[in-house]
Structure formats: structure tokens, C-alpha cells
Amino acid sequence: MLTRMVLFSHPVPRMLLLLLLLSLAALSGMTDLASASDPKLTTILPRGVQRGASHTLRFVGARIGQTQEVFYYQPGVTFGEIRKVDDNQIDVDIVVAADCAPGEHIVQLRTPRGISDYRSFYVGLFPSVDEAEPNNSAEEAEAAGLTALNVTACGTITSEDVDAWVVELAEGQRLSVEIEALRLGYIFDPHLSIVDERRFEIASCDDSPLFKQDGMLSVLAPAAGKYTILVRDAAYGGNDNCRYRLHVGDWPRPTAVLPAGGAAGATLDVRFLGDPKGDFASSVVVPAADSRVGGVMVADAAGVMAPSGFPVRKIDLPNHIENGQQLSEWPAESALALPVALNGVIAAEGEFDWYLFSAKKGEIW
């Protein structure tokens, strides 16, 4: 309060303040005018495409009809002809390489007015199948035809909507389901469930540690028959912007990997954990230091890969993996040389992992 009294007690500071406020208002108006003329990219449709194929993407926004170039920041996609639909929409032909990294790909548009916002589309492994309404029940979905395995089912969840997708499985066959919804850039919290022919729930998932609000499920069919995958908003909300890409197949869906990273460019012997058919070993290559590509893809013996991988931690330290003897109150193994990256699993309630290392007085680790 004292500061304000001093500031306004003399006419000169008061005049300076008025000029300052007028200048800020003018700058604000100039900024508003500039933003009103800049190109704005709102979304890209479809929200995802299959790698190893050609596609046409529709870019939707404002003042993008005169787009001259698409800025792209990752390898694997070649952009072709740009066609104006109207002042706010363009179509762009693309070719996605067969080895393009699955996941999110970032683009911008360059126009005579400037450069647009960043927006993204997704590259997936499987062909897409679009929903056909009505598909709110197993009967409606089955009437439209059984969903093949190893496809990406694409749909939209409107208010109180539930989408059903039906697959047929043999006893013991693995069914893996993973959804891209919140990752597509809209406020949409999906809920997944799998029910059998008697409408008994086999499994459900709202959130997942790996994909946050985007859930995933992987189960073994307890009996031969038809199983229904149900997709809805967790709070039964939704609107025309609540799009999703639901990956459905018999691919492995582990929930963790050990070790979680290594030196750039190194080949790692890893163990994937949490798949319903059991843990399995594989070899993966850590991306090079200058690579923009991340993630570890998972393949089973038949070569079918999971649609999303695990983030790879690039770290220039040797890996030490627990040997299963870290459960005692004192490490049973010899002291480790530092620096080192420690890798382990807390597999049971109350478990402690102990590691022994040597250090000299005054050293900082």
C-alpha cells in the first residue's frame, strides 16, 4: 500500500505510468493482430496411418490454404503434393517407409503468412478399420463383421457412447489391446474392458503405468469363443473430438523391460516382463546418440510387434543387473565399481534390493 501511495503522489511518475500502460496496450494490440494473421494448424486427419504405405492427410486449421511446405523433424515419411481444399484445409500426400518408427510424428506448415503451430499424427504397424455406427453392443458390432486381429480400430466416442469391437479367439490365444486416445491430443480419458459371450468381464483398464491415461490389456482367452472389447470415456463423457486408435491383436504386450537402457548405439540383451505368456528375452539396439528415434519395439517368434515400445534411457554407464540375491539384509555379492547403472525388479511386497559399493572418504557419488 505504501508503494502505491508514493507512486501516485507525484504527477510525473503518474504520467510515465500512463504512457507505459498505453504502450503495453499498443503492443498487446499488435500481438493480437499478428496472431490473427498467422497460420494456425488445429488437427491432422486421419489421426494415424500405417507404415509401409501411401496415404493422404488432411490438415485442418486457419489460414493454411496457401501452404508452401511441410516441416517434418523425423526420418521415415516423405511428403508429396500439397492440394488446397479451402483457406482452412489442405490435403497432403505422404509415403511412409516400411521401417518408419511407430509412434508420434511432429509437423508444422510454412505459408506466406508464417509458420504454424506444431501438431502431430501417429504412425502404426497395422491396417486401419473405421467404426460403423451403430456399434454400441456386441450384437451390433458382430453384425458389422468380426474384427480381424492385428488391426487398428479407429473411432470416436461421443457423450455416453460405448464402442464395441468383437473378435474370435481360440482357447489360450493371447488378446492384446492398446489405445491411443489422450496421446492424440484431446482431453479424453478412455476406459477399456474385455467381456466374454456371457457378458462376464475378463479384464478392464482405465490407466496404465506405461501409457498413463491410455490403457492397455493383454489376456489369454479362457475358452474358445467371441470376445468383445468395449471402449468408452471413463466418466461416460465424450464429443466429436474424442477420437481413438485401438490396436487389437495377438502380439506380446509386456509391461516392463530390464535393463531399461544403455550406451548409445549398444546392443542390449534385455528381458521383457509382464506378458501373459510369460517373460521372454530379446536383443535390442539403443538408438545412436544423434538419433531422434526412441523406443524399444517388442517382437514375438512370429515377428509380430507390439504397436508401442518402451522409452530407452541412453546412459554412458555400464549396466549391473541384480542376480536375485539382493533380498538379504546385506549384499551377498562383491562390491561394485562406480560409476554404474543399477537395474533390478521389486517383485514382491516388502522386498528390498541391496547393492554393495566401495567409496573413499571425501568422494562424492
Tab-separated table of N, CA and C in Angstrom, residues 129-246:
chain	number	residue	atom	x	y	z
A	129	VAL	N	-9.155	-49.957	-39.466
A	129	VAL	CA	-10.562	-50.294	-39.679
A	129	VAL	C	-11.385	-49.214	-38.991
A	130	ASP	N	-12.254	-48.542	-39.752
A	130	ASP	CA	-13.078	-47.470	-39.185
A	130	ASP	C	-14.375	-48.034	-38.619
A	131	GLU	N	-14.816	-47.456	-37.511
A	131	GLU	CA	-16.062	-47.912	-36.903
A	131	GLU	C	-17.244	-47.618	-37.817
A	132	ALA	N	-18.271	-48.446	-37.684
A	132	ALA	CA	-19.520	-48.244	-38.422
A	132	ALA	C	-20.651	-48.253	-37.404
A	133	GLU	N	-21.220	-47.083	-37.148
A	133	GLU	CA	-22.341	-46.995	-36.214
A	133	GLU	C	-23.596	-47.626	-36.828
A	134	PRO	N	-24.472	-48.259	-36.033
A	134	PRO	CA	-24.337	-48.406	-34.577
A	134	PRO	C	-23.417	-49.573	-34.220
A	135	ASN	N	-22.602	-49.350	-33.198
A	135	ASN	CA	-21.710	-50.399	-32.697
A	135	ASN	C	-21.602	-50.307	-31.172
A	136	ASN	N	-22.763	-50.092	-30.536
A	136	ASN	CA	-22.780	-49.894	-29.093
A	136	ASN	C	-22.940	-51.187	-28.301
A	137	SER	N	-23.097	-52.294	-28.987
A	137	SER	CA	-23.240	-53.574	-28.296
A	137	SER	C	-22.526	-54.645	-29.094
A	138	ALA	N	-22.335	-55.802	-28.456
A	138	ALA	CA	-21.680	-56.913	-29.138
A	138	ALA	C	-22.486	-57.357	-30.347
A	139	GLU	N	-23.831	-57.351	-30.223
A	139	GLU	CA	-24.678	-57.783	-31.319
A	139	GLU	C	-24.531	-56.842	-32.520
A	140	GLU	N	-24.540	-55.533	-32.266
A	140	GLU	CA	-24.400	-54.570	-33.357
A	140	GLU	C	-23.022	-54.666	-34.001
A	141	ALA	N	-22.001	-54.795	-33.151
A	141	ALA	CA	-20.650	-54.884	-33.689
A	141	ALA	C	-20.460	-56.164	-34.494
A	142	GLU	N	-21.011	-57.286	-34.005
A	142	GLU	CA	-20.860	-58.561	-34.700
A	142	GLU	C	-21.609	-58.537	-36.033
A	143	ALA	N	-22.742	-57.833	-36.075
A	143	ALA	CA	-23.490	-57.731	-37.324
A	143	ALA	C	-22.677	-57.018	-38.393
A	144	ALA	N	-21.796	-56.110	-37.956
A	144	ALA	CA	-20.942	-55.390	-38.898
A	144	ALA	C	-19.737	-56.224	-39.313
A	145	GLY	N	-19.528	-57.384	-38.665
A	145	GLY	CA	-18.406	-58.255	-39.002
A	145	GLY	C	-17.390	-58.322	-37.889
A	146	LEU	N	-16.807	-59.499	-37.696
A	146	LEU	CA	-15.800	-59.668	-36.665
A	146	LEU	C	-14.563	-58.829	-36.996
A	147	THR	N	-13.949	-58.286	-35.976
A	147	THR	CA	-12.720	-57.525	-36.160
A	147	THR	C	-11.544	-58.484	-36.309
A	148	ALA	N	-10.779	-58.318	-37.353
A	148	ALA	CA	-9.588	-59.137	-37.533
A	148	ALA	C	-8.556	-58.789	-36.469
A	149	LEU	N	-7.654	-59.706	-36.238
A	149	LEU	CA	-6.557	-59.432	-35.318
A	149	LEU	C	-5.440	-58.686	-36.041
A	150	ASN	N	-4.657	-57.981	-35.248
A	150	ASN	CA	-3.537	-57.176	-35.745
A	150	ASN	C	-4.021	-56.102	-36.723
A	151	VAL	N	-4.998	-55.344	-36.236
A	151	VAL	CA	-5.518	-54.180	-36.943
A	151	VAL	C	-5.599	-53.023	-35.953
A	152	THR	N	-5.805	-51.826	-36.490
A	152	THR	CA	-6.039	-50.644	-35.662
A	152	THR	C	-7.464	-50.175	-35.911
A	153	ALA	N	-8.314	-50.301	-34.891
A	153	ALA	CA	-9.713	-49.908	-34.982
A	153	ALA	C	-9.830	-48.424	-34.626
A	154	CYS	N	-10.411	-47.639	-35.515
A	154	CYS	CA	-10.474	-46.189	-35.338
A	154	CYS	C	-11.922	-45.758	-35.128
A	155	GLY	N	-12.144	-44.928	-34.115
A	155	GLY	CA	-13.493	-44.478	-33.830
A	155	GLY	C	-13.508	-43.175	-33.064
A	156	THR	N	-14.723	-42.754	-32.709
A	156	THR	CA	-14.943	-41.526	-31.946
A	156	THR	C	-15.951	-41.825	-30.844
A	157	ILE	N	-15.659	-41.340	-29.634
A	157	ILE	CA	-16.563	-41.525	-28.501
A	157	ILE	C	-17.291	-40.213	-28.238
A	158	THR	N	-18.597	-40.220	-28.476
A	158	THR	CA	-19.422	-39.066	-28.150
A	158	THR	C	-20.019	-39.256	-26.760
A	159	SER	N	-20.820	-38.306	-26.300
A	159	SER	CA	-21.350	-38.347	-24.939
A	159	SER	C	-22.128	-39.641	-24.680
A	160	GLU	N	-21.757	-40.343	-23.602
A	160	GLU	CA	-22.378	-41.591	-23.154
A	160	GLU	C	-22.247	-42.722	-24.181
A	161	ASP	N	-21.334	-42.568	-25.112
A	161	ASP	CA	-21.131	-43.564	-26.167
A	161	ASP	C	-20.264	-44.711	-25.657
A	162	VAL	N	-20.546	-45.915	-26.135
A	162	VAL	CA	-19.716	-47.090	-25.903
A	162	VAL	C	-19.528	-47.770	-27.244
A	163	ASP	N	-18.277	-47.968	-27.661
A	163	ASP	CA	-17.990	-48.655	-28.923
A	163	ASP	C	-17.590	-50.094	-28.623
A	164	ALA	N	-18.133	-51.023	-29.391
A	164	ALA	CA	-17.848	-52.451	-29.210
A	164	ALA	C	-17.126	-52.986	-30.439
A	165	TRP	N	-16.117	-53.794	-30.180
A	165	TRP	CA	-15.372	-54.472	-31.236
A	165	TRP	C	-15.288	-55.950	-30.858
A	166	VAL	N	-15.694	-56.846	-31.753
A	166	VAL	CA	-15.785	-58.277	-31.448
A	166	VAL	C	-14.712	-59.043	-32.208
A	167	VAL	N	-14.012	-59.934	-31.494
A	167	VAL	CA	-13.007	-60.807	-32.101
A	167	VAL	C	-13.309	-62.246	-31.708
A	168	GLU	N	-12.829	-63.184	-32.492
A	168	GLU	CA	-12.992	-64.599	-32.171
A	168	GLU	C	-11.630	-65.188	-31.856
A	169	LEU	N	-11.547	-65.909	-30.731
A	169	LEU	CA	-10.272	-66.427	-30.240
A	169	LEU	C	-10.367	-67.919	-29.966
A	170	ALA	N	-9.217	-68.587	-30.083
A	170	ALA	CA	-9.113	-69.970	-29.649
A	170	ALA	C	-8.758	-69.995	-28.165
A	171	GLU	N	-9.012	-71.096	-27.509
A	171	GLU	CA	-8.669	-71.216	-26.096
A	171	GLU	C	-7.160	-71.037	-25.915
A	172	GLY	N	-6.804	-70.175	-24.974
A	172	GLY	CA	-5.402	-69.915	-24.696
A	172	GLY	C	-4.751	-68.905	-25.614
A	173	GLN	N	-5.488	-68.422	-26.623
A	173	GLN	CA	-4.915	-67.430	-27.534
A	173	GLN	C	-4.800	-66.093	-26.836
A	174	ARG	N	-3.720	-65.394	-27.120
A	174	ARG	CA	-3.487	-64.098	-26.488
A	174	ARG	C	-4.248	-63.004	-27.232
A	175	LEU	N	-4.898	-62.148	-26.457
A	175	LEU	CA	-5.547	-60.958	-26.997
A	175	LEU	C	-4.906	-59.737	-26.342
A	176	SER	N	-4.269	-58.908	-27.158
A	176	SER	CA	-3.642	-57.685	-26.663
A	176	SER	C	-4.369	-56.480	-27.228
A	177	VAL	N	-4.629	-55.513	-26.371
A	177	VAL	CA	-5.372	-54.314	-26.742
A	177	VAL	C	-4.625	-53.105	-26.188
A	178	GLU	N	-4.452	-52.100	-27.023
A	178	GLU	CA	-3.798	-50.861	-26.584
A	178	GLU	C	-4.472	-49.695	-27.281
A	179	ILE	N	-4.723	-48.626	-26.554
A	179	ILE	CA	-5.446	-47.492	-27.138
A	179	ILE	C	-4.573	-46.246	-27.157
A	180	GLU	N	-4.667	-45.510	-28.260
A	180	GLU	CA	-4.126	-44.161	-28.368
A	180	GLU	C	-5.323	-43.218	-28.363
A	181	ALA	N	-5.450	-42.451	-27.311
A	181	ALA	CA	-6.598	-41.551	-27.183
A	181	ALA	C	-6.128	-40.199	-26.649
A	182	LEU	N	-5.778	-40.153	-25.377
A	182	LEU	CA	-5.249	-38.906	-24.837
A	182	LEU	C	-3.966	-38.512	-25.560
A	183	ARG	N	-3.202	-39.520	-25.996
A	183	ARG	CA	-1.969	-39.232	-26.724
A	183	ARG	C	-2.225	-38.523	-28.052
A	184	LEU	N	-3.440	-38.599	-28.550
A	184	LEU	CA	-3.764	-37.936	-29.810
A	184	LEU	C	-3.977	-36.438	-29.648
A	185	GLY	N	-4.008	-35.957	-28.398
A	185	GLY	CA	-4.018	-34.521	-28.187
A	185	GLY	C	-5.323	-33.920	-27.726
A	186	TYR	N	-6.308	-34.747	-27.354
A	186	TYR	CA	-7.580	-34.223	-26.869
A	186	TYR	C	-7.801	-34.661	-25.423
A	187	ILE	N	-8.629	-33.930	-24.696
A	187	ILE	CA	-8.942	-34.280	-23.317
A	187	ILE	C	-9.955	-35.419	-23.351
A	188	PHE	N	-9.448	-36.627	-23.343
A	188	PHE	CA	-10.263	-37.821	-23.481
A	188	PHE	C	-9.601	-38.916	-22.651
A	189	ASP	N	-10.287	-39.365	-21.612
A	189	ASP	CA	-9.758	-40.386	-20.703
A	189	ASP	C	-10.453	-41.712	-21.013
A	190	PRO	N	-9.850	-42.570	-21.821
A	190	PRO	CA	-10.549	-43.780	-22.254
A	190	PRO	C	-10.558	-44.873	-21.190
A	191	HIS	N	-11.559	-45.726	-21.265
A	191	HIS	CA	-11.661	-46.907	-20.413
A	191	HIS	C	-11.839	-48.120	-21.315
A	192	LEU	N	-11.074	-49.181	-21.052
A	192	LEU	CA	-11.128	-50.406	-21.851
A	192	LEU	C	-11.624	-51.564	-21.000
A	193	SER	N	-12.375	-52.463	-21.619
A	193	SER	CA	-12.750	-53.706	-20.954
A	193	SER	C	-12.934	-54.790	-22.004
A	194	ILE	N	-12.755	-56.038	-21.566
A	194	ILE	CA	-12.964	-57.207	-22.417
A	194	ILE	C	-13.975	-58.102	-21.727
A	195	VAL	N	-15.042	-58.483	-22.449
A	195	VAL	CA	-16.076	-59.353	-21.880
A	195	VAL	C	-16.238	-60.571	-22.784
A	196	ASP	N	-16.686	-61.677	-22.183
A	196	ASP	CA	-16.897	-62.898	-22.963
A	196	ASP	C	-18.334	-62.951	-23.485
A	197	GLU	N	-18.709	-64.077	-24.068
A	197	GLU	CA	-20.038	-64.200	-24.681
A	197	GLU	C	-21.158	-64.134	-23.662
A	198	ARG	N	-20.865	-64.435	-22.393
A	198	ARG	CA	-21.877	-64.355	-21.340
A	198	ARG	C	-21.903	-62.981	-20.679
A	199	ARG	N	-21.118	-62.050	-21.214
A	199	ARG	CA	-21.022	-60.672	-20.727
A	199	ARG	C	-20.264	-60.572	-19.403
A	200	PHE	N	-19.500	-61.627	-19.065
A	200	PHE	CA	-18.645	-61.551	-17.887
A	200	PHE	C	-17.362	-60.823	-18.261
A	201	GLU	N	-16.949	-59.910	-17.405
A	201	GLU	CA	-15.749	-59.127	-17.678
A	201	GLU	C	-14.498	-59.962	-17.422
A	202	ILE	N	-13.649	-60.061	-18.426
A	202	ILE	CA	-12.384	-60.792	-18.318
A	202	ILE	C	-11.290	-59.883	-17.764
A	203	ALA	N	-11.274	-58.636	-18.228
A	203	ALA	CA	-10.249	-57.679	-17.782
A	203	ALA	C	-10.734	-56.272	-18.106
A	204	SER	N	-10.188	-55.308	-17.379
A	204	SER	CA	-10.501	-53.908	-17.660
A	204	SER	C	-9.312	-53.043	-17.306
A	205	CYS	N	-9.265	-51.851	-17.887
A	205	CYS	CA	-8.143	-50.936	-17.632
A	205	CYS	C	-8.603	-49.509	-17.882
A	206	ASP	N	-8.334	-48.650	-16.923
A	206	ASP	CA	-8.574	-47.226	-17.095
A	206	ASP	C	-7.253	-46.540	-17.447
A	207	ASP	N	-6.285	-46.601	-16.542
A	207	ASP	CA	-4.963	-46.014	-16.772
A	207	ASP	C	-3.914	-47.123	-16.753
A	208	SER	N	-2.750	-46.824	-17.312
A	208	SER	CA	-1.658	-47.793	-17.305
A	208	SER	C	-0.356	-47.088	-16.973
A	209	PRO	N	0.559	-47.750	-16.256
A	209	PRO	CA	1.839	-47.108	-15.929
A	209	PRO	C	2.640	-46.714	-17.169
A	210	LEU	N	2.523	-47.493	-18.238
A	210	LEU	CA	3.327	-47.234	-19.430
A	210	LEU	C	2.772	-46.093	-20.264
A	211	PHE	N	1.438	-46.007	-20.395
A	211	PHE	CA	0.831	-45.017	-21.284
A	211	PHE	C	-0.060	-44.020	-20.553
A	212	LYS	N	0.038	-43.969	-19.227
A	212	LYS	CA	-0.719	-43.020	-18.414
A	212	LYS	C	-2.227	-43.214	-18.625
A	213	GLN	N	-2.963	-42.168	-19.065
A	213	GLN	CA	-4.419	-42.330	-19.208
A	213	GLN	C	-4.817	-43.281	-20.334
A	214	ASP	N	-3.934	-43.543	-21.250
A	214	ASP	CA	-4.220	-44.503	-22.315
A	214	ASP	C	-3.939	-45.910	-21.800
A	215	GLY	N	-4.976	-46.736	-21.772
A	215	GLY	CA	-4.840	-48.056	-21.170
A	215	GLY	C	-4.354	-49.115	-22.142
A	216	MET	N	-4.062	-50.289	-21.585
A	216	MET	CA	-3.680	-51.448	-22.384
A	216	MET	C	-4.078	-52.704	-21.620
A	217	LEU	N	-4.363	-53.766	-22.352
A	217	LEU	CA	-4.744	-55.045	-21.767
A	217	LEU	C	-4.108	-56.164	-22.580
A	218	SER	N	-3.752	-57.246	-21.921
A	218	SER	CA	-3.275	-58.435	-22.612
A	218	SER	C	-3.677	-59.643	-21.777
A	219	VAL	N	-4.495	-60.521	-22.368
A	219	VAL	CA	-5.035	-61.673	-21.626
A	219	VAL	C	-4.950	-62.910	-22.511
A	220	LEU	N	-5.067	-64.077	-21.880
A	220	LEU	CA	-5.195	-65.340	-22.589
A	220	LEU	C	-6.656	-65.764	-22.526
A	221	ALA	N	-7.231	-66.088	-23.668
A	221	ALA	CA	-8.650	-66.453	-23.715
A	221	ALA	C	-8.895	-67.701	-22.872
A	222	PRO	N	-9.773	-67.623	-21.874
A	222	PRO	CA	-10.033	-68.796	-21.024
A	222	PRO	C	-10.770	-69.911	-21.759
A	223	ALA	N	-11.420	-69.587	-22.863
A	223	ALA	CA	-12.144	-70.600	-23.647
A	223	ALA	C	-12.272	-70.088	-25.071
A	224	ALA	N	-12.484	-70.998	-26.005
A	224	ALA	CA	-12.704	-70.598	-27.388
A	224	ALA	C	-14.041	-69.865	-27.499
A	225	GLY	N	-14.094	-68.831	-28.307
A	225	GLY	CA	-15.342	-68.103	-28.472
A	225	GLY	C	-15.113	-66.674	-28.906
A	226	LYS	N	-16.189	-65.897	-28.841
A	226	LYS	CA	-16.156	-64.492	-29.247
A	226	LYS	C	-16.000	-63.608	-28.011
A	227	TYR	N	-15.153	-62.627	-28.145
A	227	TYR	CA	-14.880	-61.701	-27.051
A	227	TYR	C	-15.095	-60.280	-27.562
A	228	THR	N	-15.662	-59.443	-26.683
A	228	THR	CA	-15.995	-58.072	-27.059
A	228	THR	C	-15.100	-57.098	-26.307
A	229	ILE	N	-14.498	-56.191	-27.050
A	229	ILE	CA	-13.699	-55.108	-26.471
A	229	ILE	C	-14.582	-53.868	-26.439
A	230	LEU	N	-14.737	-53.284	-25.264
A	230	LEU	CA	-15.590	-52.103	-25.088
A	230	LEU	C	-14.722	-50.882	-24.823
A	231	VAL	N	-15.014	-49.809	-25.551
A	231	VAL	CA	-14.289	-48.547	-25.403
A	231	VAL	C	-15.290	-47.462	-25.020
A	232	ARG	N	-14.963	-46.708	-23.982
A	232	ARG	CA	-15.810	-45.576	-23.572
A	232	ARG	C	-14.957	-44.560	-22.855
A	233	ASP	N	-15.533	-43.404	-22.604
A	233	ASP	CA	-14.885	-42.431	-21.732
A	233	ASP	C	-15.053	-42.879	-20.286
A	234	ALA	N	-14.031	-42.665	-19.466
A	234	ALA	CA	-14.072	-43.142	-18.078
A	234	ALA	C	-15.255	-42.566	-17.321
A	235	ALA	N	-15.679	-41.354	-17.646
A	235	ALA	CA	-16.818	-40.715	-16.974
A	235	ALA	C	-18.050	-40.677	-17.879
A	236	TYR	N	-18.062	-41.482	-18.925
A	236	TYR	CA	-19.156	-41.532	-19.901
A	236	TYR	C	-19.386	-40.184	-20.583
A	237	GLY	N	-18.324	-39.403	-20.685
A	237	GLY	CA	-18.397	-38.176	-21.453
A	237	GLY	C	-18.016	-38.445	-22.898
A	238	GLY	N	-17.624	-37.393	-23.593
A	238	GLY	CA	-17.194	-37.541	-24.972
A	238	GLY	C	-17.764	-36.463	-25.863
A	239	ASN	N	-17.169	-36.317	-27.052
A	239	ASN	CA	-17.643	-35.385	-28.068
A	239	ASN	C	-16.985	-35.768	-29.389
A	240	ASP	N	-17.240	-34.974	-30.411
A	240	ASP	CA	-16.750	-35.313	-31.744
A	240	ASP	C	-15.229	-35.254	-31.866
A	241	ASN	N	-14.558	-34.669	-30.889
A	241	ASN	CA	-13.094	-34.613	-30.908
A	241	ASN	C	-12.444	-35.774	-30.166
A	242	CYS	N	-13.234	-36.620	-29.530
A	242	CYS	CA	-12.679	-37.736	-28.741
A	242	CYS	C	-12.412	-38.930	-29.653
A	243	ARG	N	-11.403	-38.796	-30.483
A	243	ARG	CA	-11.025	-39.852	-31.406
A	243	ARG	C	-10.060	-40.826	-30.714
A	244	TYR	N	-10.048	-42.051	-31.213
A	244	TYR	CA	-9.115	-43.035	-30.661
A	244	TYR	C	-8.622	-43.952	-31.756
A	245	ARG	N	-7.483	-44.570	-31.486
A	245	ARG	CA	-6.911	-45.629	-32.322
A	245	ARG	C	-6.692	-46.831	-31.404
A	246	LEU	N	-7.444	-47.884	-31.629
A	246	LEU	CA	-7.430	-49.065	-30.768
A	246	LEU	C	-6.688	-50.185	-31.500
